[in-house]
Short mmCIF file of C-alpha atoms and ligand atoms in Angstrom, two decimals:
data_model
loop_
_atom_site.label_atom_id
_atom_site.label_comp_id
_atom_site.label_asym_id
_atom_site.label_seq_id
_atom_site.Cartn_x
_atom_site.Cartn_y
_atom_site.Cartn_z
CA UNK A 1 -8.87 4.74 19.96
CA UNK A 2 -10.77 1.60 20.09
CA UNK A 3 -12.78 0.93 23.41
CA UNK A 4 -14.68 -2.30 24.76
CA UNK A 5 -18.02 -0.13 23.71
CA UNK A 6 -17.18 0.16 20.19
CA UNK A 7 -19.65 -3.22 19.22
CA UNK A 8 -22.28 -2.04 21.37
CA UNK A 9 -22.46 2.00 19.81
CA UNK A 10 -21.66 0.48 16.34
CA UNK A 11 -25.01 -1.93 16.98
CA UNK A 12 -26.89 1.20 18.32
CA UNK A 13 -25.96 2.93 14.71
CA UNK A 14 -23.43 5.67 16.05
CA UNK A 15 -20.74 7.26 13.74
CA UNK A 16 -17.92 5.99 15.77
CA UNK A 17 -15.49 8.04 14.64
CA UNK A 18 -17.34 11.35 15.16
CA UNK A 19 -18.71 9.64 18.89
CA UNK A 20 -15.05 9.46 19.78
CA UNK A 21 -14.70 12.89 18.85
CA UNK A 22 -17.19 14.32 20.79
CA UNK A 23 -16.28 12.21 23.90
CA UNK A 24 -12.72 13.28 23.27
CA UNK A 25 -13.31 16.81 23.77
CA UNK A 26 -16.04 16.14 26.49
CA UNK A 27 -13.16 14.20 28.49
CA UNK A 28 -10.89 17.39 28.32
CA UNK A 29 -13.07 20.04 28.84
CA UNK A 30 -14.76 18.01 31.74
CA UNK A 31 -10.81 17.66 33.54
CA UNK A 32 -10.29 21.10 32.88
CA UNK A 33 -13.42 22.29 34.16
CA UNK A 34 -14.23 20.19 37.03
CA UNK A 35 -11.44 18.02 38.34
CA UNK A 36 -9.33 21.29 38.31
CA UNK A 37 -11.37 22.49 41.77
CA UNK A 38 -10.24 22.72 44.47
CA UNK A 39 -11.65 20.83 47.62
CA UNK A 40 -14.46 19.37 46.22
CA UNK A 41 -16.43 16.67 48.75
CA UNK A 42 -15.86 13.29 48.01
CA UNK A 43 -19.10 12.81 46.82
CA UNK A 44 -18.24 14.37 43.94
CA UNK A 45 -16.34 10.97 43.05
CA UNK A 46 -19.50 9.26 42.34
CA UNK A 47 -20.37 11.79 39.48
CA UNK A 48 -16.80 12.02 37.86
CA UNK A 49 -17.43 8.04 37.72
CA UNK A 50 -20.96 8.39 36.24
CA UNK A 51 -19.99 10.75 33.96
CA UNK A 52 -16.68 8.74 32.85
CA UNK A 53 -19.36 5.82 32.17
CA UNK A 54 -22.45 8.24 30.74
CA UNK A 55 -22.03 6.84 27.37
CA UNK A 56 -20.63 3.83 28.40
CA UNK A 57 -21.49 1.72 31.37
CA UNK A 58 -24.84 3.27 31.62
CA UNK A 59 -26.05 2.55 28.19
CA UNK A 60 -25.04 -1.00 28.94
CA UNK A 61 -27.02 -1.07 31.60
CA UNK A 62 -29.46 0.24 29.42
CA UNK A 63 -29.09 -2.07 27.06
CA UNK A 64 -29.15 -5.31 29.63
CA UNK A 65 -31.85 -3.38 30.90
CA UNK A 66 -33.82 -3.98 27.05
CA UNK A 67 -32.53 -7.40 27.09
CA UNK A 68 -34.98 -8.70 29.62
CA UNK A 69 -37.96 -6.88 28.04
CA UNK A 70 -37.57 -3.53 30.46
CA UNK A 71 -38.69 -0.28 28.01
CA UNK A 72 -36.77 2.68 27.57
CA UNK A 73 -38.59 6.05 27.22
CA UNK A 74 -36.92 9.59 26.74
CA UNK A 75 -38.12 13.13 26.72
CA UNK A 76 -37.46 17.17 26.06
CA UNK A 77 -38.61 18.76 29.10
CA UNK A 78 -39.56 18.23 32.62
CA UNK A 79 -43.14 18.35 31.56
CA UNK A 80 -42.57 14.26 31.10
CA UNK A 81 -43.70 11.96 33.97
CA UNK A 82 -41.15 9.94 35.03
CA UNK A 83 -43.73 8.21 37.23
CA UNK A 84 -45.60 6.38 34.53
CA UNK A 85 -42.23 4.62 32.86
CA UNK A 86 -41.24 3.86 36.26
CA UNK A 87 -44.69 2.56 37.24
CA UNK A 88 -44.06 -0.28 34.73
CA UNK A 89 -40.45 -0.85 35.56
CA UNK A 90 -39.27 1.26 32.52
CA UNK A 91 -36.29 3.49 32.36
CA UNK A 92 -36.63 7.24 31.94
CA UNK A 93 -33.65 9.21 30.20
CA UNK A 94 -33.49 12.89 29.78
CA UNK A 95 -32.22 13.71 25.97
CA UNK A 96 -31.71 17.51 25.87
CA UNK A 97 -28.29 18.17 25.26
CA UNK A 98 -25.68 21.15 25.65
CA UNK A 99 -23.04 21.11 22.65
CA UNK A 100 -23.26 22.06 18.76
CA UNK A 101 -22.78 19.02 16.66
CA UNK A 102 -23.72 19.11 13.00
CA UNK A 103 -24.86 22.11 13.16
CA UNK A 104 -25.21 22.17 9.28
CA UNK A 105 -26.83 19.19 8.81
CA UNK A 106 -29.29 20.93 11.05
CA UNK A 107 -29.26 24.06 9.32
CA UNK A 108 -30.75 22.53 6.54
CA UNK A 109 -34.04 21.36 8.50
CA UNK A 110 -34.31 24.03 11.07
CA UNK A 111 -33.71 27.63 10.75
CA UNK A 112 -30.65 29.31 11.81
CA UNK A 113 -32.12 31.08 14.38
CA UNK A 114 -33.56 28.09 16.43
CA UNK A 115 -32.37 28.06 20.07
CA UNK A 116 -29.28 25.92 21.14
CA UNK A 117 -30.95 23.38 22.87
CA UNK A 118 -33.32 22.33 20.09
CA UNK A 119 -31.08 22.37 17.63
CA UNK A 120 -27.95 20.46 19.30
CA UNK A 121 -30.97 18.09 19.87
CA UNK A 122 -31.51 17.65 16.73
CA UNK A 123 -27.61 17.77 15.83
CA UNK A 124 -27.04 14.66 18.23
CA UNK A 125 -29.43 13.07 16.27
CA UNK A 126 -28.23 13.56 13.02
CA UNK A 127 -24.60 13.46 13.68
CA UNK A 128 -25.12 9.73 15.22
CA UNK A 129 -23.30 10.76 18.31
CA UNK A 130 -26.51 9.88 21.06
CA UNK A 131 -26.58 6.30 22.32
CA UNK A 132 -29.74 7.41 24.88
CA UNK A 133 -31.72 8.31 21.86
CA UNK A 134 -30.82 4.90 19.85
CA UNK A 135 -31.36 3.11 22.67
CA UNK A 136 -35.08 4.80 23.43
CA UNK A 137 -38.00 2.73 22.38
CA UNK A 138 -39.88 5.70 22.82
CA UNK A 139 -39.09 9.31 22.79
CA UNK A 140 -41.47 12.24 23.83
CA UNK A 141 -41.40 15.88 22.49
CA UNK A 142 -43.51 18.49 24.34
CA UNK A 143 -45.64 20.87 22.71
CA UNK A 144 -44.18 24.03 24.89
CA UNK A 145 -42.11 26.85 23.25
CA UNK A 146 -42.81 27.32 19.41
CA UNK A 147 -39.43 26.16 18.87
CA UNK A 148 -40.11 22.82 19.73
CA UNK A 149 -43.00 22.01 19.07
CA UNK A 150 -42.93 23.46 15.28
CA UNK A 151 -39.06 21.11 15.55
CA UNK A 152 -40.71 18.47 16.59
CA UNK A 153 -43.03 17.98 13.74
CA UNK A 154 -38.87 17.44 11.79
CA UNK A 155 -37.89 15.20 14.78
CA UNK A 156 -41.11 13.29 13.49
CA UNK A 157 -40.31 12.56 10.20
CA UNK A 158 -36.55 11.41 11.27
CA UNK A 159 -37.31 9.00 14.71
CA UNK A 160 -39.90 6.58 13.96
CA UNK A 161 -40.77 6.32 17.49
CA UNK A 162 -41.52 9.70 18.37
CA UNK A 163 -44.51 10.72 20.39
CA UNK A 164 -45.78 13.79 20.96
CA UNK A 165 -47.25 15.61 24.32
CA UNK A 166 -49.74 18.27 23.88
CA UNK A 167 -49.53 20.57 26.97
CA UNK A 168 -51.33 23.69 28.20
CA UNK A 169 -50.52 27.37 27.76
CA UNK A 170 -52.53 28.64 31.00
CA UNK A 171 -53.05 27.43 34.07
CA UNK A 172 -56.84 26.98 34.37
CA UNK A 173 -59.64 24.98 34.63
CA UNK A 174 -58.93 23.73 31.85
CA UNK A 175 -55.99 23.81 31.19
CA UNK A 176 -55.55 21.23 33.86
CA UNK A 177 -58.25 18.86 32.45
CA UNK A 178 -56.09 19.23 29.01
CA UNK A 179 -52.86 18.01 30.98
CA UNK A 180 -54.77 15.22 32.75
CA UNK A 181 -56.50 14.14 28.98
CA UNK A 182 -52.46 14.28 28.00
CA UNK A 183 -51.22 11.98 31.23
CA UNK A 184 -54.13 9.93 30.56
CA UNK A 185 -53.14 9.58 26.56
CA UNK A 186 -49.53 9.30 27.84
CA UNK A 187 -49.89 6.20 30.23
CA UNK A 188 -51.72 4.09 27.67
CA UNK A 189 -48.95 4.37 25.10
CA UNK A 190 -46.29 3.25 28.13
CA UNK A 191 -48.82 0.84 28.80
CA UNK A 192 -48.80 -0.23 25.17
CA UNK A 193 -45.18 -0.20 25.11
CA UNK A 194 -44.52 -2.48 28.09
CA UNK A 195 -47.75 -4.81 27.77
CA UNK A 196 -48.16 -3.72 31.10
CA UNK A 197 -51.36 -2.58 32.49
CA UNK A 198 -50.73 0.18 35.48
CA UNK A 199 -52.71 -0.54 38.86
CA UNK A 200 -52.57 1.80 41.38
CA UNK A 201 -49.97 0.04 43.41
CA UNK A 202 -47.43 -0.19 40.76
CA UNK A 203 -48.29 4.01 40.06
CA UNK A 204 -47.84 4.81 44.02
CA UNK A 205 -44.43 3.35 43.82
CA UNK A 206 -43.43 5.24 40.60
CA UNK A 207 -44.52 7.89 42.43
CA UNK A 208 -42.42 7.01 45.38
CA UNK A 209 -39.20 6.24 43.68
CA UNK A 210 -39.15 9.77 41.63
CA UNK A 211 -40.21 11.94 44.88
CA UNK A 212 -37.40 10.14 46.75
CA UNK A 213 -34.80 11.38 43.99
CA UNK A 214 -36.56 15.08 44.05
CA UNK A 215 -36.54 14.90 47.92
CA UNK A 216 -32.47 14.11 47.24
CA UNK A 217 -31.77 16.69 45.43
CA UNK A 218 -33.58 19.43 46.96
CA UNK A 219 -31.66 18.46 50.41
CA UNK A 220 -28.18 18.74 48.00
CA UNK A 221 -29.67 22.06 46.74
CA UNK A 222 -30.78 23.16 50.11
CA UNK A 223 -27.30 22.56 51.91
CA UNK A 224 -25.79 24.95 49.19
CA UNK A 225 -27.31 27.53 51.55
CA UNK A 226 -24.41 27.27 53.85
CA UNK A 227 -21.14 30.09 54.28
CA UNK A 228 -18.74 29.29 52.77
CA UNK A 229 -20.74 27.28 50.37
CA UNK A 230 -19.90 23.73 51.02
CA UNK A 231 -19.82 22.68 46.87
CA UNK A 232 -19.38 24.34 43.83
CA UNK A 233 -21.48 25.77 41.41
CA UNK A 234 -20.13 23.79 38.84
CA UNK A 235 -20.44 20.60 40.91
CA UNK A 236 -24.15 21.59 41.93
CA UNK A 237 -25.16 22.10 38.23
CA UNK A 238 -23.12 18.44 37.51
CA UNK A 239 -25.61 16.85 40.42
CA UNK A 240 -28.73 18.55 38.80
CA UNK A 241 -27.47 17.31 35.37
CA UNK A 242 -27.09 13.92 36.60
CA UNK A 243 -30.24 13.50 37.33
CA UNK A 244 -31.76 13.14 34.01
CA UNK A 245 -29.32 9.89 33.21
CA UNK A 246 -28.93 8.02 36.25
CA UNK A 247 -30.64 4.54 38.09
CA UNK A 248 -32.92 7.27 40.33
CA UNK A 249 -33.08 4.51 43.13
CA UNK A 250 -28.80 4.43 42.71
CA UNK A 251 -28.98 8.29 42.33
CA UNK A 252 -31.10 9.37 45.03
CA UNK A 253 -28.87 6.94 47.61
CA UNK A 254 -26.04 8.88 46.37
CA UNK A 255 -27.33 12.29 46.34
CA UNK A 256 -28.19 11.52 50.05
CA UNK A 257 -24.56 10.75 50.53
CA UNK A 258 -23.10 13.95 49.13
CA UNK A 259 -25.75 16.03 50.87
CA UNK A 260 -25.03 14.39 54.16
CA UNK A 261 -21.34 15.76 53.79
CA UNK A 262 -22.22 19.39 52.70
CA UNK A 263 -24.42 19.74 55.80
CA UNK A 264 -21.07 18.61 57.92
CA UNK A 265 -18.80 20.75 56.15
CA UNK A 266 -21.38 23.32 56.57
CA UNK A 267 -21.34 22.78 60.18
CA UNK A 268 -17.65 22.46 60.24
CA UNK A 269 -17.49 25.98 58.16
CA UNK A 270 -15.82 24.06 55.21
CA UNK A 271 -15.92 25.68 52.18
CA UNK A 272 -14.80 25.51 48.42
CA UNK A 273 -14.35 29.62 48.46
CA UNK A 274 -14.32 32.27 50.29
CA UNK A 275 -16.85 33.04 52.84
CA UNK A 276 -16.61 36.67 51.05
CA UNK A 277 -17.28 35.42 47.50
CA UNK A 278 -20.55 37.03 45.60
CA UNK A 279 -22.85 34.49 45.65
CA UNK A 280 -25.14 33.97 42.87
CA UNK A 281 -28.48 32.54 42.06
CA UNK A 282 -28.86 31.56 38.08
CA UNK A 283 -32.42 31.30 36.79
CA UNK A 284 -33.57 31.54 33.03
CA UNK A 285 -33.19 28.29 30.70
CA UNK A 286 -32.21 24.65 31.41
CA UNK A 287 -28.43 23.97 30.84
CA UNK A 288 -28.04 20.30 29.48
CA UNK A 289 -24.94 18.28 29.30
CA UNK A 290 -21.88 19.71 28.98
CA UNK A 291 -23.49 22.84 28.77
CA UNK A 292 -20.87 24.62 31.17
CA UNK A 293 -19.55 27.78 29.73
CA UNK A 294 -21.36 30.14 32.08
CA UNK A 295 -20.58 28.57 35.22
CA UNK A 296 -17.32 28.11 34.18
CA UNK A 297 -17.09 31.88 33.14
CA UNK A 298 -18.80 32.74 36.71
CA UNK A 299 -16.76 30.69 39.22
CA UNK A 300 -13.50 31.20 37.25
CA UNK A 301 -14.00 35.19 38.58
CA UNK A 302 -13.78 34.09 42.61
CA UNK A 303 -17.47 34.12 42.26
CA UNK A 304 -19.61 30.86 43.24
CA UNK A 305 -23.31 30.11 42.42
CA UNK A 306 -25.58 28.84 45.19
CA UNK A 307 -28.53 27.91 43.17
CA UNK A 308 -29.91 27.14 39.64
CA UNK A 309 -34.00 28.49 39.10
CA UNK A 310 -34.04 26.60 35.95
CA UNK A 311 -35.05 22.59 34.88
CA UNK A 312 -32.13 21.40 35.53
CA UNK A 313 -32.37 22.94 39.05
CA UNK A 314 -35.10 24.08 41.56
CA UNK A 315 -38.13 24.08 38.94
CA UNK A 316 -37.47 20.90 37.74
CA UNK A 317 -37.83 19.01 41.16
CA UNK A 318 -39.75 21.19 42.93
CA UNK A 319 -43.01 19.73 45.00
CA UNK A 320 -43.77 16.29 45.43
CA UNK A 321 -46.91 14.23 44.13
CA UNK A 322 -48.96 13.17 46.91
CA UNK A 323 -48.30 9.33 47.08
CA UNK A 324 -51.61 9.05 49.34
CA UNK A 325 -54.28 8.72 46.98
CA UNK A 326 -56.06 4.92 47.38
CA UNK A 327 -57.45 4.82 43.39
CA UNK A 328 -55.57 5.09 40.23
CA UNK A 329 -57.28 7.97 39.01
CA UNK A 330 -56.40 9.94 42.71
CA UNK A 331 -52.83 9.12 41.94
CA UNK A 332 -53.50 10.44 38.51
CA UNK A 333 -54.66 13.98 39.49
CA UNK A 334 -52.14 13.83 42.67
CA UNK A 335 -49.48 14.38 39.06
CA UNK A 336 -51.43 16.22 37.69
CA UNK A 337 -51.77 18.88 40.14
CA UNK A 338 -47.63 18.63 40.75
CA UNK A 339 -46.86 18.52 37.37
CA UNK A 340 -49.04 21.97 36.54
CA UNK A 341 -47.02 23.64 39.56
CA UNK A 342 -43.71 23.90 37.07
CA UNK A 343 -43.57 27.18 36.54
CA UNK A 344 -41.92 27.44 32.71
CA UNK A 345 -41.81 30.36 30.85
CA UNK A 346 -44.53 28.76 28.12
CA UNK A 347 -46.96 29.73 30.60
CA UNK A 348 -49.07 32.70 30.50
CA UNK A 349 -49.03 34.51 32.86
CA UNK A 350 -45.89 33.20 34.69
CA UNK A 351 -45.90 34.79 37.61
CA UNK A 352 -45.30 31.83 40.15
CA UNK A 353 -41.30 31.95 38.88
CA UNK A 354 -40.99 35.32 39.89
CA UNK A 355 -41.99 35.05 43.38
CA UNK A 356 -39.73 31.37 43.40
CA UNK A 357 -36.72 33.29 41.84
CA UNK A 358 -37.17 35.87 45.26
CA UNK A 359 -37.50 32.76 47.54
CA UNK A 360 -34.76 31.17 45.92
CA UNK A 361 -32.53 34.29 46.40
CA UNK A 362 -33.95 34.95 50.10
CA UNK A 363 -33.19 31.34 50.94
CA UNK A 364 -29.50 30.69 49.31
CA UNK A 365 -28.40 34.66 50.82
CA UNK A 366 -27.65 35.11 47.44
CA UNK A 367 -26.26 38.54 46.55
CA UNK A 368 -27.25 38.94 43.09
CA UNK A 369 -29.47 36.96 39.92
CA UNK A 370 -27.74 36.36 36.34
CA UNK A 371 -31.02 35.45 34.44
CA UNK A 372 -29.60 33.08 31.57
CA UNK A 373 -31.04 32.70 28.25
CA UNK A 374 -30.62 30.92 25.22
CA UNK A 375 -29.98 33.16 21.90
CA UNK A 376 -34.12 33.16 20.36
CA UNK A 377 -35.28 31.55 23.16
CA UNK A 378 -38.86 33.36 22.87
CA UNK A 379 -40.52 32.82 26.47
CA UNK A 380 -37.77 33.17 28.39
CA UNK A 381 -36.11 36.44 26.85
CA UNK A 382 -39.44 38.09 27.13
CA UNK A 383 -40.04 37.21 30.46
CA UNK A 384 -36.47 38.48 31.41
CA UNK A 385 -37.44 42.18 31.05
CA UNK A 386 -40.40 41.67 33.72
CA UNK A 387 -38.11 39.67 36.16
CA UNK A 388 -35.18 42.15 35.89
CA UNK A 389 -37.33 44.98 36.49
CA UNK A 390 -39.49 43.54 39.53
CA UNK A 391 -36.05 42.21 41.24
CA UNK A 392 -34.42 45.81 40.64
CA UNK A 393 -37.60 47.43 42.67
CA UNK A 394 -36.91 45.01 45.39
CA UNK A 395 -33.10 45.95 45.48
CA UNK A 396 -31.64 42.73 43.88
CA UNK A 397 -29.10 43.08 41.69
CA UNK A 398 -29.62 41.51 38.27
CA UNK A 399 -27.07 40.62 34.91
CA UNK A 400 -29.16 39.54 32.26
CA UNK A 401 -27.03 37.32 30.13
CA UNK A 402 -28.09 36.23 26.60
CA UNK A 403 -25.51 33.20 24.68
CA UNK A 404 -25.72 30.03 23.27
CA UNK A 405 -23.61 26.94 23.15
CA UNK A 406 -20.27 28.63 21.00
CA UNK A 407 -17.19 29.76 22.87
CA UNK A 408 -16.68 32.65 20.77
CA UNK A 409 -18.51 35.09 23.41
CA UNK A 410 -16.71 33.59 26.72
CA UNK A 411 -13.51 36.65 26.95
CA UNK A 412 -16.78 39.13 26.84
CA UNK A 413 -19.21 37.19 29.10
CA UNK A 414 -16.20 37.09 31.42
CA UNK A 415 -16.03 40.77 31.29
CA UNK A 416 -19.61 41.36 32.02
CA UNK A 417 -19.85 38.94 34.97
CA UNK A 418 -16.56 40.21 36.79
CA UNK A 419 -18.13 43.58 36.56
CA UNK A 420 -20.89 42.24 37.87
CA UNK A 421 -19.12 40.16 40.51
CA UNK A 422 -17.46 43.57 41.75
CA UNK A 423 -20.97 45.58 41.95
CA UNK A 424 -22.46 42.89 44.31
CA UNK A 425 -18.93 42.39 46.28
CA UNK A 426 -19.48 42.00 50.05
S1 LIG B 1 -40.65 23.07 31.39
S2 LIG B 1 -38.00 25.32 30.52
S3 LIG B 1 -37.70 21.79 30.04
S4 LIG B 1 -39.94 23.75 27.99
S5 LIG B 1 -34.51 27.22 25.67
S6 LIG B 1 -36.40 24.83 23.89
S7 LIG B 1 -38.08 27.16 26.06
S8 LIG B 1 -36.61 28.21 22.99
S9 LIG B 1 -36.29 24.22 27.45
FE1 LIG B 1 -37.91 23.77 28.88
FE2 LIG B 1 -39.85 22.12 29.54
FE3 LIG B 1 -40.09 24.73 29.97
FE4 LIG B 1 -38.47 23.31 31.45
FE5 LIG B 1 -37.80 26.56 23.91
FE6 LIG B 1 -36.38 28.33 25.21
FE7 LIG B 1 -35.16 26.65 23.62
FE8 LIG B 1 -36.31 25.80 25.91
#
């Protein structure tokens, strides 16, 4: 079916008919997966629009955006600093994504066994199916897991305006100088980009627009806290996801909007399940657009989740950078030293996310943990084994679920979690 958008994806270079495709079984799975709940705030309304318009409306706005000379930068990982685009009036777009497409196309550049989330990165790519990546006039790949950064090196040779980020392994000395030399390396090429030279002014208020959406969401995330738990899993995942796509100034206002009404129905003891249900806290790997299936699987057994330890999550907005500084290079450190805070599996040792998982758990009354990785995601399946057996010693009850972006595994994941569901009953 034809759709006013059609002249502005065909100008961007996407396969139309495989786009439509895509957003064709995006629109069902998204009615049969969200706008199936029951009682859902009517906040919620604002992200059903957004996400009727993600590949519409908002790459317009992208694209008017471009029109009047305003640069578009996108990135892999949370590792990114949002505050540098923003410091020069640039747009900052999130392009991990949570679906196979052309998965043998990508076969034949990565191997098989490459996790999900790299490789549907690279299949939205090459299947032409991505308007935020056509529309990016620069896109930033993190040296983190070996799985992206030895992809990257392909995403290289395919986008011609692909940038890489060298980060740290440890968190030292220096390993902070090396992420400061990166921010440093990082802000001249935005400043390149936009012609624009940052002062310290126009940093503090990059700074101050991405804290405000961070402060947002943690209040949403916070109010999840309540019993009966005010919002869905599902819905608290969609908020998280949102956040990687939207206008933050537009976002953040909302996000205030839809936490303001959680903490009433909280007060009011409104609910969207039982104050009985098992309550769970999900922590491993990010979980990108639509990337659904286990929250799906989890709520669909009466159980709801209360909390997401993951990027798209706590550790992704966690802390805020310390808008106070007076020079450019205090601002610069004040990212630096939130930025090294994010406590990703890359790093070794880790043991920051550990003690955030129990905080997490502690804070949400969550009953149990499903730690959630991707199929050969190195870092985090290693670090599984530690976190499973230092949450068993402290009595929390852990499922340690391994998938990846098919459906073929859901009848048997749904087994595992309602068994799971039933150990940590109330
Ligand atoms: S800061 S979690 S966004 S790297 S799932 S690609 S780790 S093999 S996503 Fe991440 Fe940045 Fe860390 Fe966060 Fe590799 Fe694992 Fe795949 Fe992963």
């Amino acid at each position: 079916m034809d759709t006013k958008y059609d002249p502005m994806w065909a100008a961007l270079g996407l396969d139309l008919e495989a786009h439509a495709q895509l957003l064709g079984v995006l629109g069902s799975a998204y009615e049969q997966i969200f706008l199936s709940q029951r009682n859902r705030p009517e906040g919620m309304k604002y992200f059903d629009f957004v996400m009727s318009e993600v590949h519409g409306l908002r790459i317009q706005e992208l694209m008017d955006a471009k029109a009047v000379g305003r640069k578009v930068v996108g990135s892999y990982c949370t590792f990114v600093p949002d505050e540098f685009v923003l410091a020069v009036n640039g747009i900052h777009v999130g392009l991990c994504a949570g679906a196979e497409f052309a998965t043998d196309k990508v076969e034949t550049l990565l191997p098989r066994n490459t996790c999900a989330l790299i490789k549907s990165a690279l299949g939205f790519k090459l299947g032409k199916v991505c308007p935020y990546i056509e529309a990016c006039d620069l896109i930033v790949g993190e040296n983190t897991c070996d799985g992206k950064k030895k992809g990257f090196e392909t995403f290289n040779e395919i986008m011609p305006n692909f940038y890489v980020m060298d980060l740290p392994q440890v968190k030292s000395e220096a390993g902070k100088a090396l992420l400061k030399l990166e921010y440093l390396r990082f802000m001249e090429r935005v400043e390149e980009l936009s012609g624009v030279r940052i002062t310290a002014d126009m940093l503090r208020q990059g700074i101050e627009i991405a804290n405000n959406k961070r402060a947002a969401l943690s209040r949403l995330n916070a109010a999840r806290a309540a019993s009966p738990v005010p919002i869905s899993g599902l819905d608290g995942l969609l908020s998280n996801q949102v956040f990687f796509y939207d206008d933050p100034v537009r976002y953040a206002a909302s996000v205030n909007l839809l936490a303001a009404e959680l903490e009433e129905r909280a007060k009011r003891g409104s609910g969207v399940a039982d104050a009985n249900a098992p309550r769970i806290l999900i922590s491993g790997c990010p979980m990108a657009v639509p990337n659904w299936k286990l929250p799906w699987v989890i709520e669909s057994t009466g159980a709801v989740i209360v909390g997401e330890e993951s990027c798209v999550g706590a550790r992704g907005i966690r802390n805020e950078v310390k808008a106070d500084g007076v020079t450019l290079d205090d601002l610069i450190n004040a990212i630096v030293d939130r930025y090294i805070q994010i406590d990703c599996a890359i790093f070794t040792p880790n043991t920051d996310r550990l003690r955030h998982i129990e905080e997490m758990y502690a804070d949400l009354k969550a009953d149990g943990v499903i730690h959630y990785c991707l199929q050969f995601c190195q870092p985090y399946q290693m670090e599984a084994m530690a976190v499973e057996r230092e949450l068993q010693k402290k009595g929390i009850p852990v499922l340690r679920i391994d998938t990846d972006y098919s459906t073929e595994d859901v009848e048997q994941l749904r087994t595992r979690v309602e068994a799971f569901a039933e150990q940590i009953a109330r």
